[in-house]
Short mmCIF file of C-alpha atoms in Angstrom, two decimals:
data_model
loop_
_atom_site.label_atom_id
_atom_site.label_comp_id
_atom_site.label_asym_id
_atom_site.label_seq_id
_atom_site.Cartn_x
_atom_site.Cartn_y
_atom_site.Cartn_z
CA UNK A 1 193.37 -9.73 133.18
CA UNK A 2 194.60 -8.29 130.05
CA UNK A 3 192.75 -7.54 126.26
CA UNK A 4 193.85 -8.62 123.35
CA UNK A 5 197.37 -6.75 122.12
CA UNK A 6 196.54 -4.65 119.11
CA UNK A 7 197.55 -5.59 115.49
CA UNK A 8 199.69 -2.45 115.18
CA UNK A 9 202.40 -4.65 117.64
CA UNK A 10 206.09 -4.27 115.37
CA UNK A 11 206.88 -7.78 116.86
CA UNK A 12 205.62 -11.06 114.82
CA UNK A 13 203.84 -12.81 117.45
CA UNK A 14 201.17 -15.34 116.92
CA UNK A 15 198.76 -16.37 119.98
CA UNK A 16 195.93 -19.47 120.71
CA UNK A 17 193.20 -18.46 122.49
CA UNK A 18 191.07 -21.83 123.71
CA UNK A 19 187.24 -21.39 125.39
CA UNK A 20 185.16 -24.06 127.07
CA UNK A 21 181.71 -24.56 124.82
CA UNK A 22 178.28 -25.24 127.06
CA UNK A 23 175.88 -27.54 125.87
CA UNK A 24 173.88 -25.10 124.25
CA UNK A 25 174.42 -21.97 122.39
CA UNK A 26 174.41 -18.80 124.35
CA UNK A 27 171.61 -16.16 123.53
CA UNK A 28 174.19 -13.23 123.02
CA UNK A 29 175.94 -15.94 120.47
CA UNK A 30 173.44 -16.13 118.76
CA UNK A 31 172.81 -12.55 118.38
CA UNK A 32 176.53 -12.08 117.10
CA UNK A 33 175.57 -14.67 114.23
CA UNK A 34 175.60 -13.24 110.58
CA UNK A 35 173.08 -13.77 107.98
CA UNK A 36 175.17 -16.66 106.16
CA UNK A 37 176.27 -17.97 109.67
CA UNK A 38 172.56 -18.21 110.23
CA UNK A 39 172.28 -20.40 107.47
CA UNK A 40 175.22 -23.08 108.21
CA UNK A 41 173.97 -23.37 111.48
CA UNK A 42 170.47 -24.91 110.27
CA UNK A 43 172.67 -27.47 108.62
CA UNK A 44 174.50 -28.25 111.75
CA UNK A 45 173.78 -32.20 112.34
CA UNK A 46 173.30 -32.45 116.00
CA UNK A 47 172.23 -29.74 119.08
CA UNK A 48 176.21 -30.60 120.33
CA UNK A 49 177.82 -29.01 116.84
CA UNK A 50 175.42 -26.26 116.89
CA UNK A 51 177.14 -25.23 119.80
CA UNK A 52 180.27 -26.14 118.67
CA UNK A 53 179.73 -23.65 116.08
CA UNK A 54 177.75 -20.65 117.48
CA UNK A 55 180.29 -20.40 120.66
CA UNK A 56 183.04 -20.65 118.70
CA UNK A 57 182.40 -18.30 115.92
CA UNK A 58 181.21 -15.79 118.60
CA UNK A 59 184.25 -16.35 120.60
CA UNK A 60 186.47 -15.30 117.55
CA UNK A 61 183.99 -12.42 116.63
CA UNK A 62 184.93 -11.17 120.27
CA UNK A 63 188.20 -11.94 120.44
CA UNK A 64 189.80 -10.42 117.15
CA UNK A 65 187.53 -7.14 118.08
CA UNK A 66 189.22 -6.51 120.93
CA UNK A 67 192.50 -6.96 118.70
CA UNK A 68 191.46 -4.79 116.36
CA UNK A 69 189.57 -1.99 118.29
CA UNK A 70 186.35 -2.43 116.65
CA UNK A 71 182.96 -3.52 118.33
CA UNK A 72 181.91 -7.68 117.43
CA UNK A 73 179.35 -7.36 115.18
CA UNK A 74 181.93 -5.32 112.52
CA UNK A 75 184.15 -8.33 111.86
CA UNK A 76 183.18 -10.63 109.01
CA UNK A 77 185.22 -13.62 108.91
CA UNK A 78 184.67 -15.58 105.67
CA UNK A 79 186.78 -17.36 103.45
CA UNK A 80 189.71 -16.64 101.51
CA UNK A 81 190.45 -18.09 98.22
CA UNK A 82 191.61 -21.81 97.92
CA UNK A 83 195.43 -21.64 96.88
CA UNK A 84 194.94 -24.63 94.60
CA UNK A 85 192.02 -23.60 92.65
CA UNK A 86 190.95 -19.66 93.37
CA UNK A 87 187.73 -20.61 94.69
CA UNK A 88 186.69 -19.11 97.74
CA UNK A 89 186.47 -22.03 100.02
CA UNK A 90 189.96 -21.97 101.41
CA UNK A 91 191.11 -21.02 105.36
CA UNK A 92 189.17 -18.62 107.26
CA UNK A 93 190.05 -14.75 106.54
CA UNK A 94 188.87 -11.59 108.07
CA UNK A 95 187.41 -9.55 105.45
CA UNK A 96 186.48 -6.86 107.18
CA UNK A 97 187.83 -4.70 108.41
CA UNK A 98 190.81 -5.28 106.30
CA UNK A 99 193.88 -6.55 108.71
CA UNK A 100 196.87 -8.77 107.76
CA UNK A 101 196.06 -10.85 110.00
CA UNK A 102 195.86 -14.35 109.92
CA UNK A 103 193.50 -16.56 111.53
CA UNK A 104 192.21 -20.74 111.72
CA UNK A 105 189.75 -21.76 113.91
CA UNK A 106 189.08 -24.91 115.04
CA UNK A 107 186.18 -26.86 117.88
CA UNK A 108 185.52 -30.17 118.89
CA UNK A 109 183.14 -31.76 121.53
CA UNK A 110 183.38 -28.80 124.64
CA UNK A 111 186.52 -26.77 123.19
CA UNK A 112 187.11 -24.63 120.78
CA UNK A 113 190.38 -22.82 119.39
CA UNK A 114 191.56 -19.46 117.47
CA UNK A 115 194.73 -19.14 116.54
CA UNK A 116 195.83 -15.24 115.47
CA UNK A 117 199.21 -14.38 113.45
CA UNK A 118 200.85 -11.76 112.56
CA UNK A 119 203.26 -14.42 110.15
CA UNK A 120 202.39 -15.79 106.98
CA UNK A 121 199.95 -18.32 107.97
CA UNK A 122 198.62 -20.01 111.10
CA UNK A 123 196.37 -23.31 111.31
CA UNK A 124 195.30 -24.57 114.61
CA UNK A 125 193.30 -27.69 115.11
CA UNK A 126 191.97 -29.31 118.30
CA UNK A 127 190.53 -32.58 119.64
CA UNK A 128 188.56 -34.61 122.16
CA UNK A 129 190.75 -37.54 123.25
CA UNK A 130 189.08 -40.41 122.45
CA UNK A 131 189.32 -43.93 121.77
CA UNK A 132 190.42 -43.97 117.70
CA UNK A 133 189.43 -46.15 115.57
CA UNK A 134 192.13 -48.84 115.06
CA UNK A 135 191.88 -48.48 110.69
CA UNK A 136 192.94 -44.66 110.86
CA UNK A 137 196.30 -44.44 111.36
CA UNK A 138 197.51 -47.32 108.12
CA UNK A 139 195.10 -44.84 106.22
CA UNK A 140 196.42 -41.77 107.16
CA UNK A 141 200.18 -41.99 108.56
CA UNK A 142 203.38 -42.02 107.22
CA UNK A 143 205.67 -44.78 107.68
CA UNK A 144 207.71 -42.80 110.33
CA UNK A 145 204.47 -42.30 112.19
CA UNK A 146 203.38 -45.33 112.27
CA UNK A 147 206.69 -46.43 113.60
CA UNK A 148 206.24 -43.92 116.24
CA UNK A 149 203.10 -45.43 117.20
CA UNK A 150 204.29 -49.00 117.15
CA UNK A 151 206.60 -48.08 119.67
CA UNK A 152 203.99 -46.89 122.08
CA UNK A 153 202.40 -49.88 124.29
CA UNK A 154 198.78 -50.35 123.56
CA UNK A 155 196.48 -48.37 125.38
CA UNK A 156 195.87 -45.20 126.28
CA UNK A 157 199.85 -43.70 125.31
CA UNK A 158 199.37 -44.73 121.95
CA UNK A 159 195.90 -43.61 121.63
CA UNK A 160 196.63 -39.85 122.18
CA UNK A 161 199.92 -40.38 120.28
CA UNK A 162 197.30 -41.00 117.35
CA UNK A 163 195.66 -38.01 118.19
CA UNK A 164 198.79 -36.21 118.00
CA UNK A 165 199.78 -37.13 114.73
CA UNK A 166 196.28 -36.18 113.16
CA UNK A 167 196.12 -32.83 115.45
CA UNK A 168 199.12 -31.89 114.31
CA UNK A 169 199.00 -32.96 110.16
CA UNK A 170 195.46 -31.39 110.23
CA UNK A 171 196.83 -27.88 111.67
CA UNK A 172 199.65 -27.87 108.81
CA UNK A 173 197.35 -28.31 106.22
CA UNK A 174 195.37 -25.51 107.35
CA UNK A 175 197.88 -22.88 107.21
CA UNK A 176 199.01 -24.42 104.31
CA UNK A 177 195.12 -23.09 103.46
CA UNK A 178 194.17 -26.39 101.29
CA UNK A 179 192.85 -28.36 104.21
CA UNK A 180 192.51 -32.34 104.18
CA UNK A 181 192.89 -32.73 100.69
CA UNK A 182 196.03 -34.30 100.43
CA UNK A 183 197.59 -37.69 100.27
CA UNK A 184 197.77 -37.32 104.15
CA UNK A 185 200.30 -40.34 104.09
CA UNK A 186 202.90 -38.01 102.23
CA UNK A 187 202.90 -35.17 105.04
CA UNK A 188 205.38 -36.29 108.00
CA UNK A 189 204.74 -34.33 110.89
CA UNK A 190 207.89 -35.44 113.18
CA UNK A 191 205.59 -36.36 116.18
CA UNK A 192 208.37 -37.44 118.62
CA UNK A 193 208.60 -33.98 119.16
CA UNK A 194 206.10 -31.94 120.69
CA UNK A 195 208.01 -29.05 118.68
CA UNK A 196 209.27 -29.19 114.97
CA UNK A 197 209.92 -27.79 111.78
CA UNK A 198 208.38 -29.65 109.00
CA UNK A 199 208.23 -29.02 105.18
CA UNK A 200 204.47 -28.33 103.94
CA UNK A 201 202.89 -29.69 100.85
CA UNK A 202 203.25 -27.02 98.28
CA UNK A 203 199.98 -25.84 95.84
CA UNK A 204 199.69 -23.98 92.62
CA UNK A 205 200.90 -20.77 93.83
CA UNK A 206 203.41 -21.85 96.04
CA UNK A 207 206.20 -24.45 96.76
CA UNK A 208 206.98 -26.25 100.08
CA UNK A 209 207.78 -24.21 102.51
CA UNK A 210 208.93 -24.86 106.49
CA UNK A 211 206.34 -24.55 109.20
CA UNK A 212 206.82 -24.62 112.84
CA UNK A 213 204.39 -27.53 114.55
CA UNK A 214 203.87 -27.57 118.19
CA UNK A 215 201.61 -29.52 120.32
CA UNK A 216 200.41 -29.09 123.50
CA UNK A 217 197.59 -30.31 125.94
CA UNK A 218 194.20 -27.82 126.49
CA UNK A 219 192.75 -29.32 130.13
CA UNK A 220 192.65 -32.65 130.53
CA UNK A 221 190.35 -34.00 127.57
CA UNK A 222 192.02 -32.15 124.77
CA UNK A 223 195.27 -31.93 122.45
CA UNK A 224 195.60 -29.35 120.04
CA UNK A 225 198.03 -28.56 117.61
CA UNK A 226 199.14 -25.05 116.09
CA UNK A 227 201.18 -24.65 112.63
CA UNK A 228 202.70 -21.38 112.10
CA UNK A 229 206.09 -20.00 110.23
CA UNK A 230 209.35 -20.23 112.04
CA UNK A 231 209.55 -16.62 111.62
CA UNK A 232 206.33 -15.21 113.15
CA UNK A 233 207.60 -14.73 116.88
CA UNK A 234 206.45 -16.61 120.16
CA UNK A 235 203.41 -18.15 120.42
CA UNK A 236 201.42 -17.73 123.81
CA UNK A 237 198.19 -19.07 124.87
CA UNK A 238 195.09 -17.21 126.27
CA UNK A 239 191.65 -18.77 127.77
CA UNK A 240 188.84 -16.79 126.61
CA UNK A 241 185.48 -16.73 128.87
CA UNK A 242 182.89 -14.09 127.51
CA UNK A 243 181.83 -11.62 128.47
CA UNK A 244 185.19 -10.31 130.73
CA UNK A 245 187.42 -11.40 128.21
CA UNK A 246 190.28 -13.73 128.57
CA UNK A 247 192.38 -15.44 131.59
CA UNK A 248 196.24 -14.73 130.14
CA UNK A 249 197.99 -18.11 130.49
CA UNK A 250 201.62 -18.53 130.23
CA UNK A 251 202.95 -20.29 126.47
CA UNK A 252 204.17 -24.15 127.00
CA UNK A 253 207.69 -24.05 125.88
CA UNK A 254 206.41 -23.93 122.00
CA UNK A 255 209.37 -21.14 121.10
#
C-alpha cells in the first residue's frame, strides 16, 4: 500500500485515482465539507448526487493532502479562471496551498474520479454505462464518429462506443478548462483508438494545442476517459478507499 508521491517528484507524471461512492454520504465527508461546499450541496437534486458530490470532493480533499503533505481540511479546491472570459468558473484549481498542480474531477452514479498532473493540464471524466439515448450522438459527434459508430452492430458494442466518444470529448474539453461549451460536433476525438493525440479547441488566450486521450474501463459499469499533454509523463491509476488510503493499481497501457 503506498501514499500519494509528493509534488516535489522531477519527473512529469500525471495519475487517476477512481473510488467507489455508497449510497449515502459518509459522516467524516461531511465534516471535510467547506462553507461554500456546504452550500452546493443543498442544491444537489437527488440523495444519489449528494453523494456523488460529498464522497467525491472528500476523496480529492484526502487524496491531494497526502500529495502535498498537508492535513485535508487545508486544501481549498475552487475554481480557476475561465480561459475564454476571465471569470472564475473555469476547471477546478487548488488554491491553497499554492501547488502547480493540476487537477479535474469528475463522478457519476457509484464512481468517482481525480485526475492529478504535474503537465499543463489534465481533464478526466467518467461514466455509468448505460443505455444512451438514440438522438445524442447526430447532436454531438463528428462525422468520423459517427462513422465509427455505424460500424459497430447494434447493441450493447455500440452503446459503450457512444460512451466512449462523449467520455473522451468531455475529458478534452476539461483540460482544455472551457468545459461543454463548444460546437461538440467540431472536436474529433479519434475513438478507434483507445489512445490518441488529438488537437484541442483553442480559446482567447490560447491556440490549439495536442492532447493525449486515453480511455480505459473502471470495474465493470464504468468508462472513463483522461486528457492530458503528450509531454507530462506516464499516467498510472490508483483506487482510493478512505480512510487507509489507496490500493496502487498497475496503468492500462495509456503511455
Amino acid at each position: 500500500m503506498t501514499a500519494p508521491a509528493p509534488c516535489s517528484s522531477p519527473e512529469p507524471a500525471t495519475q487517476l485515482w477512481w473510488w467507489e461512492i455508497p449510497d449515502a454520504p459518509a459522516p467524516a465527508d461531511l465534516d471535510l465539507l467547506t462553507s461554500p461546499e456546504r452550500q452546493r450541496l443543498m442544491k444537489c437534486s437527488t440523495p444519489r448526487r449528494a453523494a456523488e458530490f460529498v464522497t467525491s470532493r472528500a476523496a480529492a480533499r484526502r487524496i491531494l493532502a497526502a500529495r502535498l503533505g498537508e492535513p485535508p481540511e487545508s486544501v481549498v479546491i475552487g475554481q480557476a479562471p475561465c480561459p475564454d472570459c476571465a471569470e472564475r468558473h473555469g476547471p477546478p484549481k487548488i488554491l491553497q496551498p499554492r501547488t502547480p498542480l493540476h487537477i479535474s474531477i469528475s463522478h457519476t452514479r457509484g464512481l468517482g474520479c481525480l485526475g492529478v498532473s504535474t503537465g499543463d493540464g489534465v481533464g478526466v471524466d467518467v461514466e455509468y454505462l448505460r443505455p444512451v439515448d438514440p438522438a445524442v450522438p447526430g447532436t454531438t459527434f463528428s462525422q468520423k464518429e459517427l462513422d465509427y459508430l455505424r460500424a459497430l452492430p447494434p447493441g450493447t458494442d455500440r452503446q459503450t462506443a457512444v460512451q466512449k466518444c462523449w467520455t473522451r470529448k468531455e475529458a478534452l474539453l476539461k483540460a482544455v478548462g472551457i468545459g461543454v461549451s463548444r460546437d461538440l460536433k467540431g472536436i474529433e476525438t479519434n475513438p478507434q483508438s483507445d489512445t490518441a493525440v488529438v488537437t484541442g479547441p483553442g480559446t482567447a488566450v490560447r491556440g490549439p494545442r495536442p492532447w493525449l486521450l486515453c480511455s480505459l474501463p473502471l470495474g465493470s459499469a464504468h468508462l472513463a476517459a483522461v486528457a492530458r499533454r503528450p509531454d507530462s509523463g506516464p499516467l498510472t491509476i490508483h483506487r482510493f478507499a478512505p480512510p487507509t488510503g489507496d490500493l496502487p493499481l498497475v496503468a492500462w497501457g495509456c503511455g
